[in-house]
CSV table of C-alpha atoms and ligand atoms in Angstrom, one decimal:
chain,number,residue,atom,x,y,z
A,1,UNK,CA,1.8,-5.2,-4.7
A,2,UNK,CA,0.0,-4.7,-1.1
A,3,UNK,CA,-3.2,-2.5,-0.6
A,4,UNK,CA,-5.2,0.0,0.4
A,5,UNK,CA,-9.3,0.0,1.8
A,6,UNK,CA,-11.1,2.9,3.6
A,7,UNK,CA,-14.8,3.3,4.6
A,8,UNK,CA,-17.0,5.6,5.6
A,9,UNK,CA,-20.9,4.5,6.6
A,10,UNK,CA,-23.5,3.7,9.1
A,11,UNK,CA,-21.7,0.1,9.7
A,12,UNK,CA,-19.0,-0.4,12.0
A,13,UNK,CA,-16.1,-0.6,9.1
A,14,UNK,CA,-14.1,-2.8,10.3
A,15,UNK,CA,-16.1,-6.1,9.0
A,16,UNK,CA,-15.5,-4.6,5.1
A,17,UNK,CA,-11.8,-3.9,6.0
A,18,UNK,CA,-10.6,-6.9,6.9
A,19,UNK,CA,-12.8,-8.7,4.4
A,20,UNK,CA,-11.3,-6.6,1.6
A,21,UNK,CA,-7.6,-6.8,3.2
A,22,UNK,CA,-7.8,-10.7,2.7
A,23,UNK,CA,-9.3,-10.2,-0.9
A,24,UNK,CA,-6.0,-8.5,-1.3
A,25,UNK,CA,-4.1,-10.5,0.1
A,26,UNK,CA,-2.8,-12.2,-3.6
A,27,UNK,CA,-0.8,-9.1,-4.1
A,28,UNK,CA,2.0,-9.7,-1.8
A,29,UNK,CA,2.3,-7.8,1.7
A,30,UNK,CA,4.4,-8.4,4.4
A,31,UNK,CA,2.2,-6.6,7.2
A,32,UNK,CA,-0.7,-5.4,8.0
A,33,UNK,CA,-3.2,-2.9,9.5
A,34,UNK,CA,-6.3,-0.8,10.6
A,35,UNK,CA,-7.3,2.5,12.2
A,36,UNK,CA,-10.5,3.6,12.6
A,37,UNK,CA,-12.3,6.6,14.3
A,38,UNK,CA,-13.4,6.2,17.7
A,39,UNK,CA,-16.5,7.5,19.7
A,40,UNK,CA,-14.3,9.6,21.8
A,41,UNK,CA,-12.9,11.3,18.8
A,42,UNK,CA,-9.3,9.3,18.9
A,43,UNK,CA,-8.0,7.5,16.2
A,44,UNK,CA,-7.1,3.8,17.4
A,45,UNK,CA,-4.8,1.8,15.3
A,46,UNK,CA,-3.9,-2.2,15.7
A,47,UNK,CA,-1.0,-3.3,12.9
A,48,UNK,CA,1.6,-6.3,12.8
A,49,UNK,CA,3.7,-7.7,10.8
A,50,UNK,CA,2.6,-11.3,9.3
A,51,UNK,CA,-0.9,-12.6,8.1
A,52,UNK,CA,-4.2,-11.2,7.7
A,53,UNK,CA,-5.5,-13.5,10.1
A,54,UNK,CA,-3.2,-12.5,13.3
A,55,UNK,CA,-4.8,-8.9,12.2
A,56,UNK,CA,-8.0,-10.2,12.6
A,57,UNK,CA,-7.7,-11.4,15.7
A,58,UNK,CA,-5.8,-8.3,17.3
A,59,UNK,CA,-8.4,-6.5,15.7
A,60,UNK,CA,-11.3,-8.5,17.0
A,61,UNK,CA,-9.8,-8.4,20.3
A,62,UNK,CA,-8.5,-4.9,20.7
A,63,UNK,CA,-10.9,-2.5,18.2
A,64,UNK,CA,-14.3,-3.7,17.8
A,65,UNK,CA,-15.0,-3.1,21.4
A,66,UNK,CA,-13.9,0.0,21.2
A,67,UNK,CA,-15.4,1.4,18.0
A,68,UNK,CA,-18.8,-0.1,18.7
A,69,UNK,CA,-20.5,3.1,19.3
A,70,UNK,CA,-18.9,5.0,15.9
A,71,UNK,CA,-19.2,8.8,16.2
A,72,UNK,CA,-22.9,10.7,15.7
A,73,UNK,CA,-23.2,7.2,14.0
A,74,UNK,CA,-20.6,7.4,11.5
A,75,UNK,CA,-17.9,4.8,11.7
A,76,UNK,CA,-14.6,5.9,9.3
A,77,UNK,CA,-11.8,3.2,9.0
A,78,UNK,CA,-8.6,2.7,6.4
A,79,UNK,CA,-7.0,-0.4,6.0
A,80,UNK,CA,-3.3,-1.8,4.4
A,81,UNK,CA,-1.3,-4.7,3.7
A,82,UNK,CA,2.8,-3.7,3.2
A,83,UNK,CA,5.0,-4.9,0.7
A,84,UNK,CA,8.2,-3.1,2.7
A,85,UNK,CA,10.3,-0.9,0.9
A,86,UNK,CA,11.5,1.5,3.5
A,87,UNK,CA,12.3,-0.3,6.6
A,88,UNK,CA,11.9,-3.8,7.8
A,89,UNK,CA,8.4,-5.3,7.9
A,90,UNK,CA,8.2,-4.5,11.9
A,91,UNK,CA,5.2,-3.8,13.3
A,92,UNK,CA,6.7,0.2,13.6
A,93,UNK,CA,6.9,0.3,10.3
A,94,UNK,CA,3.8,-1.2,9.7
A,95,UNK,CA,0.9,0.9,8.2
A,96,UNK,CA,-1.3,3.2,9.1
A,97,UNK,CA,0.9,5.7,10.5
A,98,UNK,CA,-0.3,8.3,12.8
A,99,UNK,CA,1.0,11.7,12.7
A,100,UNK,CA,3.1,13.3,16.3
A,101,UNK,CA,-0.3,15.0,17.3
A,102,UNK,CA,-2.2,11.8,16.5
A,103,UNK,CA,-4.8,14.3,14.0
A,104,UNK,CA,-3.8,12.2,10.6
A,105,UNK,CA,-3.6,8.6,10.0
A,106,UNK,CA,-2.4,7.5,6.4
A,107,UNK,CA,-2.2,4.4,4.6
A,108,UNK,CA,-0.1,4.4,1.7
A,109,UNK,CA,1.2,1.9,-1.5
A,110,UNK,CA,4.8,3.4,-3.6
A,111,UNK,CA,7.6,5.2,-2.7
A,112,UNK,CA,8.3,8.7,-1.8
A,113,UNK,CA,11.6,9.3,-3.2
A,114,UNK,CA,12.1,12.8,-1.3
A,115,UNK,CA,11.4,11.3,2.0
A,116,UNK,CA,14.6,11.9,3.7
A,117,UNK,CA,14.2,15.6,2.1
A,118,UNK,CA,10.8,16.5,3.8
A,119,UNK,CA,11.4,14.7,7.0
A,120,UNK,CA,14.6,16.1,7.8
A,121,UNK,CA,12.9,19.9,7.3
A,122,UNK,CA,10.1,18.2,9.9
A,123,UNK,CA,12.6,17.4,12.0
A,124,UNK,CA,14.2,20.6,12.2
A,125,UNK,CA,11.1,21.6,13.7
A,126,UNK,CA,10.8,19.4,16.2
A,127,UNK,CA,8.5,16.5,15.2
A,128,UNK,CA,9.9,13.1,16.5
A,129,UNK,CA,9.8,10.2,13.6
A,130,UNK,CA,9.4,6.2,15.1
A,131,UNK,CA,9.5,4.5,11.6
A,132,UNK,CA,12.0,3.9,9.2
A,133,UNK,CA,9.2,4.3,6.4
A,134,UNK,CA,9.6,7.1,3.4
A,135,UNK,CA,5.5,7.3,4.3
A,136,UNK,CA,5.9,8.3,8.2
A,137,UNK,CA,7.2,11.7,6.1
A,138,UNK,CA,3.6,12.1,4.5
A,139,UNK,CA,1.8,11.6,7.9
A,140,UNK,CA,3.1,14.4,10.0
A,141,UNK,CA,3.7,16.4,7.0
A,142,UNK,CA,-0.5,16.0,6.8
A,143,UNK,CA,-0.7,17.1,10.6
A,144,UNK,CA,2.0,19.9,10.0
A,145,UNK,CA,0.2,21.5,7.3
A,146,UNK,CA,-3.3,20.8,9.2
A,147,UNK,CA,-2.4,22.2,12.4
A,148,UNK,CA,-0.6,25.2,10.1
A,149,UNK,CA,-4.7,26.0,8.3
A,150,UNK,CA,-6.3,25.2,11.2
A,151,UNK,CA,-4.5,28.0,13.2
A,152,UNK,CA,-5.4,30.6,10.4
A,153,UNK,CA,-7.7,32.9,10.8
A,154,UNK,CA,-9.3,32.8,6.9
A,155,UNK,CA,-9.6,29.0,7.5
A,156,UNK,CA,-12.7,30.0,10.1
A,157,UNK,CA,-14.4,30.7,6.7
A,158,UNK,CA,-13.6,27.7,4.8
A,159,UNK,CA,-15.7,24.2,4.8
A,160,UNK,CA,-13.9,21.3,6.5
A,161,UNK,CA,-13.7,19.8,2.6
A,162,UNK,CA,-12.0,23.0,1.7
A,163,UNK,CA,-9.5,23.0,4.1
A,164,UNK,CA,-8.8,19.4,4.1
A,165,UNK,CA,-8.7,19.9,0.2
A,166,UNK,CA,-5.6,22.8,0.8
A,167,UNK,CA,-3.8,20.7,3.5
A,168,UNK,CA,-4.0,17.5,1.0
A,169,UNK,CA,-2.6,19.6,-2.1
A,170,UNK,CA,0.1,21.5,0.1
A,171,UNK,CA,1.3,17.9,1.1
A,172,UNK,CA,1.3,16.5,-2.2
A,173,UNK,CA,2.6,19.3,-4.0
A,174,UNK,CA,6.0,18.4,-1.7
A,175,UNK,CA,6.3,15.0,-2.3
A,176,UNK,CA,8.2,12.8,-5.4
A,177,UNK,CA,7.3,9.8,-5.9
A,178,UNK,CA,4.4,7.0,-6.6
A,179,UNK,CA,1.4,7.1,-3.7
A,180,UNK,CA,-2.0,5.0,-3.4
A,181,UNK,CA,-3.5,7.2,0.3
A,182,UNK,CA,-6.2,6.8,2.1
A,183,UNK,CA,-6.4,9.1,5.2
A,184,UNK,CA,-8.3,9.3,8.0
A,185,UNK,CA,-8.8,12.7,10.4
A,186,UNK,CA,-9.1,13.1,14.2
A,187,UNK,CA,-10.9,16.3,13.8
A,188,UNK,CA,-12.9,15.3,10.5
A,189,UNK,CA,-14.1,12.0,11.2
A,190,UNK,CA,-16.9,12.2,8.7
A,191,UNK,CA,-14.2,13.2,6.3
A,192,UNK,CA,-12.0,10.8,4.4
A,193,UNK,CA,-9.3,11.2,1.3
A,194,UNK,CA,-8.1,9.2,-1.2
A,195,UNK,CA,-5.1,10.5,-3.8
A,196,UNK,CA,-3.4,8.8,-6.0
A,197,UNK,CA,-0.1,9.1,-8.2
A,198,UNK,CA,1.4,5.5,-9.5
A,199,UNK,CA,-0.7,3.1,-7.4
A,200,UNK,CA,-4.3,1.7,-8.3
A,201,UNK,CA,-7.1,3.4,-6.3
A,202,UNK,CA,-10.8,3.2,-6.4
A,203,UNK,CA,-13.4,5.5,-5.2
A,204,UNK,CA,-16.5,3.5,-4.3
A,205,UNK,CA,-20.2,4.9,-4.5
A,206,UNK,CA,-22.2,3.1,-1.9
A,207,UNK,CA,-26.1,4.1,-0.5
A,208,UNK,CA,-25.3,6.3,2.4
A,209,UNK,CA,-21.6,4.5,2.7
A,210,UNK,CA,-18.1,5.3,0.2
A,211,UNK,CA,-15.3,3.4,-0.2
A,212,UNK,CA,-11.9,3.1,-0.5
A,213,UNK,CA,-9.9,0.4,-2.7
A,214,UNK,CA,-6.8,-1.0,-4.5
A,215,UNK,CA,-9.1,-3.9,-6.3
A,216,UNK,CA,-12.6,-3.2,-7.1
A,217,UNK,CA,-13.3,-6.7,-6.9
A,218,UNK,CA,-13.2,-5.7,-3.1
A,219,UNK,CA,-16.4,-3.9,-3.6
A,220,UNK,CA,-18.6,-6.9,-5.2
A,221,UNK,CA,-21.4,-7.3,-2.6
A,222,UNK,CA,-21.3,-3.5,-1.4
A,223,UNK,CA,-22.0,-1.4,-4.6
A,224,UNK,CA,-21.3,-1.6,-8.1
A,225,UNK,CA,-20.7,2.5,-8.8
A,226,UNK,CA,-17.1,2.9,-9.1
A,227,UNK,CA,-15.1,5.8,-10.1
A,228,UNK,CA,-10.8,4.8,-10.9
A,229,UNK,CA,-9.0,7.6,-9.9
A,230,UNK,CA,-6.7,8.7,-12.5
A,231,UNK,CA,-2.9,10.1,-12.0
A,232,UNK,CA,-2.9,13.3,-9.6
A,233,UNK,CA,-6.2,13.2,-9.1
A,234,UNK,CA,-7.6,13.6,-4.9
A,235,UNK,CA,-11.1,12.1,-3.9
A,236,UNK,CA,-12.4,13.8,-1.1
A,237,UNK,CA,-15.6,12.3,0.6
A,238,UNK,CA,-18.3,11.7,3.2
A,239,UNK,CA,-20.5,8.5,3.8
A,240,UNK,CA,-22.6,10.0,1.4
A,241,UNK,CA,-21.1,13.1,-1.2
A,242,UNK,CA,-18.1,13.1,-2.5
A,243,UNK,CA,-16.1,15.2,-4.9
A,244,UNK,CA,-12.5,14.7,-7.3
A,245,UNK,CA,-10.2,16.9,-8.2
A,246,UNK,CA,-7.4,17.1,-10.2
A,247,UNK,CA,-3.9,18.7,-9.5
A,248,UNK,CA,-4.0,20.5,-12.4
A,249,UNK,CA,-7.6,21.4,-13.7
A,250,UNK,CA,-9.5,21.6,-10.1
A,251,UNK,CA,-12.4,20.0,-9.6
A,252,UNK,CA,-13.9,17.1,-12.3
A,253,UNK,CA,-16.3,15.6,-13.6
A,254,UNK,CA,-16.4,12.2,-12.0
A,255,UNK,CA,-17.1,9.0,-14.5
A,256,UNK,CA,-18.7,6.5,-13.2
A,257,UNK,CA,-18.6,3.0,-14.1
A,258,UNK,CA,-21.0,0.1,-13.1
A,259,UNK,CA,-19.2,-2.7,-11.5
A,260,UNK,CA,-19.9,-5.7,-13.3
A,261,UNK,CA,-18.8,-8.3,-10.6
A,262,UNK,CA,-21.4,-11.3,-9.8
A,263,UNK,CA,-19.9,-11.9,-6.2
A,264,UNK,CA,-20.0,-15.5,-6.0
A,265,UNK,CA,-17.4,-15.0,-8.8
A,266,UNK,CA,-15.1,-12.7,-7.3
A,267,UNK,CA,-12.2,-15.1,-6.4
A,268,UNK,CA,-12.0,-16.7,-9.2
A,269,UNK,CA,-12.8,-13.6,-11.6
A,270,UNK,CA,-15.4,-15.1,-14.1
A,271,UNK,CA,-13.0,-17.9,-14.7
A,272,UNK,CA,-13.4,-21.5,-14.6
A,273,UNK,CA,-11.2,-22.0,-12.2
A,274,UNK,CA,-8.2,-20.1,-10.2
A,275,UNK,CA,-5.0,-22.3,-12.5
A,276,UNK,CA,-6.7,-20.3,-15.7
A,277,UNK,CA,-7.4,-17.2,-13.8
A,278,UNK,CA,-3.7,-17.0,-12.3
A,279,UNK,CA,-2.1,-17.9,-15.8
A,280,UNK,CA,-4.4,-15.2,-17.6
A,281,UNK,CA,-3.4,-12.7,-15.0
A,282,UNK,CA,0.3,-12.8,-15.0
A,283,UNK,CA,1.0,-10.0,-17.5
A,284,UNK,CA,-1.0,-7.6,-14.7
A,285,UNK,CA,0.4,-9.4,-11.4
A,286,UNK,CA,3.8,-8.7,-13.3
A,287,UNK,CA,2.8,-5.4,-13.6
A,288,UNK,CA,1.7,-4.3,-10.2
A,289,UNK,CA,4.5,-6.0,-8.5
A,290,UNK,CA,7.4,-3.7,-10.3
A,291,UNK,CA,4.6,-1.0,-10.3
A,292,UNK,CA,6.0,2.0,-8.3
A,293,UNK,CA,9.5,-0.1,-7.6
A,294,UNK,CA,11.5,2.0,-10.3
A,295,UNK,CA,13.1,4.9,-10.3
A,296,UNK,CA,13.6,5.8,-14.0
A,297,UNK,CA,15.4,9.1,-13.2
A,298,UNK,CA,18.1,7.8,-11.5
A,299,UNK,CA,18.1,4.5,-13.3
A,300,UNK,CA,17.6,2.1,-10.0
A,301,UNK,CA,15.0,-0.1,-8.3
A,302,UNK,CA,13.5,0.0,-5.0
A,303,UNK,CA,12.7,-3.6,-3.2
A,304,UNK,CA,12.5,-4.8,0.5
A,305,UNK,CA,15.5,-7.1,1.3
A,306,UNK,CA,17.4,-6.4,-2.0
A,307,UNK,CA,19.5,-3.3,-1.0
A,308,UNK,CA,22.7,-3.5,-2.8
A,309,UNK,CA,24.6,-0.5,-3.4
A,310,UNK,CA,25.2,-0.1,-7.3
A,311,UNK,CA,29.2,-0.5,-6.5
A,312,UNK,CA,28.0,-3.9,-5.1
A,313,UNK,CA,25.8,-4.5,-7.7
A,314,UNK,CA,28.7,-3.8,-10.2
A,315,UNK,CA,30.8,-6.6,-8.7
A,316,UNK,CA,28.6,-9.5,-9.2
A,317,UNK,CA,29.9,-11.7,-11.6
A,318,UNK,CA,27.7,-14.7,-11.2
A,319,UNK,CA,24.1,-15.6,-10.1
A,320,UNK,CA,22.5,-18.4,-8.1
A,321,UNK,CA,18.9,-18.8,-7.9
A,322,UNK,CA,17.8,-21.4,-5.3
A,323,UNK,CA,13.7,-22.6,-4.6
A,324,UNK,CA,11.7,-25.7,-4.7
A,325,UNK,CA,8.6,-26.2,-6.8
A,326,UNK,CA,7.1,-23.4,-8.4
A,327,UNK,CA,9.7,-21.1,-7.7
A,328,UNK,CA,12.4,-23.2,-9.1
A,329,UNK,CA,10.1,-22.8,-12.2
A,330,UNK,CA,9.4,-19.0,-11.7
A,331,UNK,CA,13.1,-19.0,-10.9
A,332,UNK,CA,14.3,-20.2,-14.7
A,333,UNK,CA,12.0,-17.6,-16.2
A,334,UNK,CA,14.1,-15.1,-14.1
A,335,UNK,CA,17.2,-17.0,-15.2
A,336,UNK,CA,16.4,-16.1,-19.1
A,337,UNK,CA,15.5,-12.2,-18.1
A,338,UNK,CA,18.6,-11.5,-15.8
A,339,UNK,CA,21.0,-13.1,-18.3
A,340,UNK,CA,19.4,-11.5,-21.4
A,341,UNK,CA,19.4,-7.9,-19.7
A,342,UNK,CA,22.4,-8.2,-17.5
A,343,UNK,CA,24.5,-10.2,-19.4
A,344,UNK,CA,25.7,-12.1,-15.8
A,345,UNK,CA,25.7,-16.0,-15.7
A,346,UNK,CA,22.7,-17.5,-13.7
A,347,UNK,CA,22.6,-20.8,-12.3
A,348,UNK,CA,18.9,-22.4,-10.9
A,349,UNK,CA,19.5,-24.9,-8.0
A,350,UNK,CA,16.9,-27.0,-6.3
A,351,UNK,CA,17.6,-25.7,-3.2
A,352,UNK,CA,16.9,-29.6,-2.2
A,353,UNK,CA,20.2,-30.6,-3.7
A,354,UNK,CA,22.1,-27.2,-2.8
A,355,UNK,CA,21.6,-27.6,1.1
A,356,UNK,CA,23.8,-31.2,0.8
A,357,UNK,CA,26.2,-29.5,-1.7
A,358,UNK,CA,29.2,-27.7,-0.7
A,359,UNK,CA,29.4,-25.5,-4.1
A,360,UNK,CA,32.1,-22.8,-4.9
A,361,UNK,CA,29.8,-19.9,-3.7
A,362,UNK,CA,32.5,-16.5,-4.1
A,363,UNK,CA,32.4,-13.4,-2.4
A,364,UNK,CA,31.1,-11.7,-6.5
A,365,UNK,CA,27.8,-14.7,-6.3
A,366,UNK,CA,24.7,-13.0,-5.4
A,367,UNK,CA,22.1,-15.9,-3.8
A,368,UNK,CA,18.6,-15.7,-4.5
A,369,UNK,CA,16.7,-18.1,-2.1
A,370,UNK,CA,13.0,-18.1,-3.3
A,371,UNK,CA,10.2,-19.2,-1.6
A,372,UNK,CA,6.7,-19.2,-2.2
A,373,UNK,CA,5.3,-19.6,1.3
A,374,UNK,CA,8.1,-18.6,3.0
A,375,UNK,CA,8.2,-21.6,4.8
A,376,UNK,CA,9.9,-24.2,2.1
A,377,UNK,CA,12.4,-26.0,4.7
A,378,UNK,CA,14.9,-27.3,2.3
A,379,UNK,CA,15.1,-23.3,1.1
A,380,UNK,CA,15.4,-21.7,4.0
A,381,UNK,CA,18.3,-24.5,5.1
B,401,LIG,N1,7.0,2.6,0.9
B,401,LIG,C1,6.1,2.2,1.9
B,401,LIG,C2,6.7,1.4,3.0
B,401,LIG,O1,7.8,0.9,2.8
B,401,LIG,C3,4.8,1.5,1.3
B,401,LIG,C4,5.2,0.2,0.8
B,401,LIG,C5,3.9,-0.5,0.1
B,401,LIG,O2,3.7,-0.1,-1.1
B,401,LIG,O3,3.3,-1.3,0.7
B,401,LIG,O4,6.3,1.4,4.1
């Protein structure tokens, strides 16, 4: 499920975000982005739907110019790749997202499941959304509270990490759901955050550089001091301190662990080769692509593109899964789970053989088309 990177160093960041973007790219996205901190104190942001490559490009073309000179020689950058849950993959709703007053940018991986809660009380006073994300709620939230602590008086006394530290809580102490965040500052450039609730995240120790991650395989080549944030727990850093906290206990004890990746073997993993890595990874890949999609309180399931109302739901009386090749075969172990848990007839169709069919298709069949490239003609027809 989609991911997270952030840096803060001497180097321009962007070379280690897109690099790590495409080492994520085996969990699924949709979309894609960057924002980095400029040398004019702006936060400049390229994103669009599609492949890490078109990224590249728009970010080759459009941000490395621009963020050659870094600020006081520190360069601060986040990076994403969606997997859509609010909204269409468009290249709106496409992260990061920058707040209304353009002080916050935030990457984030999960659900908010208040979202409609906190951003119609931001609406009320006055701030404009552009997305149809649940995570646009997070970003001006951010700015809301910053622009809130920064106005105080007492906050004159407080360290940047301090009131950063209050503004993060305050926002996280509204919110209900599963998050993986990385955000970036305007006015703290040399400042960057990481939290975490329900989505992998990884605090990177570098010399006189930190990082940001959803895979510490991303790291392999840049340091091998890692700290895995735990639930509610907030890593607040500089290219070269940090500090973690914890919801509920304050600040901890970071543990550190050594990074045992050889780099030459981080795509395949210290297997002999990617078929045995892939088949010993599936319990995990299972895992972190339902991770954060379920909402156990109300007894539901949140996924991009499958938005059916639970009357609608209710009313399906058969099922037809349709793919070629290795989803048709991913498509009959679906087959045996949907029928043993929901009890409703499923049918697996080469979707080869369906296209020339004319089958009885009712208005109570739900259609799966699956397709692993997104591109399987006979599928798509
Ligand atoms: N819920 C967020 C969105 O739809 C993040 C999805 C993700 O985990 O990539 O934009």
């Amino acid at each position: 499920m989609c991911g997270i990177v952030g840096y803060i160093g001497s180097q321009p960041p962007v070379d280690f975000l897109i690099r790590g973007l495409r080492m994520l790219e085996y969990r699924g996205y949709d979309s894609a982005g960057v924002a980095v901190n400029d040398s004019n104190k702006k936060i400049r942001c390229v994103k669009t739907p599609g492949r890490i490559d078109v990224l590249d490009k728009l970010v080759q073309e459009q941000l490395q110019p621009l963020q050659a000179a870094g600020l006081n020689g520190v360069f601060s950058g986040i990076g994403h790749t969606r997997w859509a849950t609010h909204g269409l993959p468009t290249k709106e709703n496409a992260h990061p997202h920058i707040s209304f007053d353009g002080a916050v940018a935030v990457v984030h991986n999960g659900v908010i499941e208040n979202y409609q809660t906190v951003k119609n009380e931001l609406q009320k006073k006055g701030i404009r959304f552009t997305t149809q994300t649940d995570t646009e709620s997070i970003t001006h939230l951010l700015a809301f509270y910053l622009k809130e602590e920064q106005a105080k008086e007492e906050s004159k006394t407080l360290s940047a990490e301090d009131l950063i530290l209050r503004v993060v809580n305050l926002t996280l102490s509204q919110l209900h759901g599963t998050y993986g965040l990385a955000i970036l500052f305007r006015d703290y450039p040399d400042i960057m955050v990481g939290a975490k609730f329900g989505s992998p995240l990884i605090f990177g120790i570098g010399k006189g550089e930190s990082f940001l991650t959803s895979d510490a395989a991303t790291l392999a080549g840049y340091t091998d001091r890692i700290i895995t944030l735990s639930d509610h727990e907030v890593v607040c850093f500089t290219a070269s301190d940090y500090s973690l906290h914890h919801r509920d206990t304050g600040t901890v004890q970071p543990r550190i662990e050594v990074l045992d990746i050889d780099p030459s073997q981080v795509d395949k993993g210290g297997f002999e080769h990617y078929m045995l890595k892939e088949i010993f990874e599936q319990p995990e890949a299972v895992r972190n692509t339902l991770r954060g999609r379920f909402d156990y309180d109300s007894a539901t399931a949140k996924f991009g593109g499958l938005n059916l109302s639970a009357a609608q739901l209710l009313s399906v009386q058969r099922i037809m899964m349709t793919a070629c090749g290795t989803s048709w075969h991913a498509s009959l172990v679906g087959e045996y789970q949907i029928e043993m848990l929901s009890r409703i007839p499923v049918e697996v169709e080469y979707a080869s053989e369906l296209r020339y069919r004319n089958p009885p298709l009712d208005k109570n069949t739900l259609l799966f088309a699956l397709t692993q490239s997104g591109e399987t003609a006979d599928t798509l027809a």
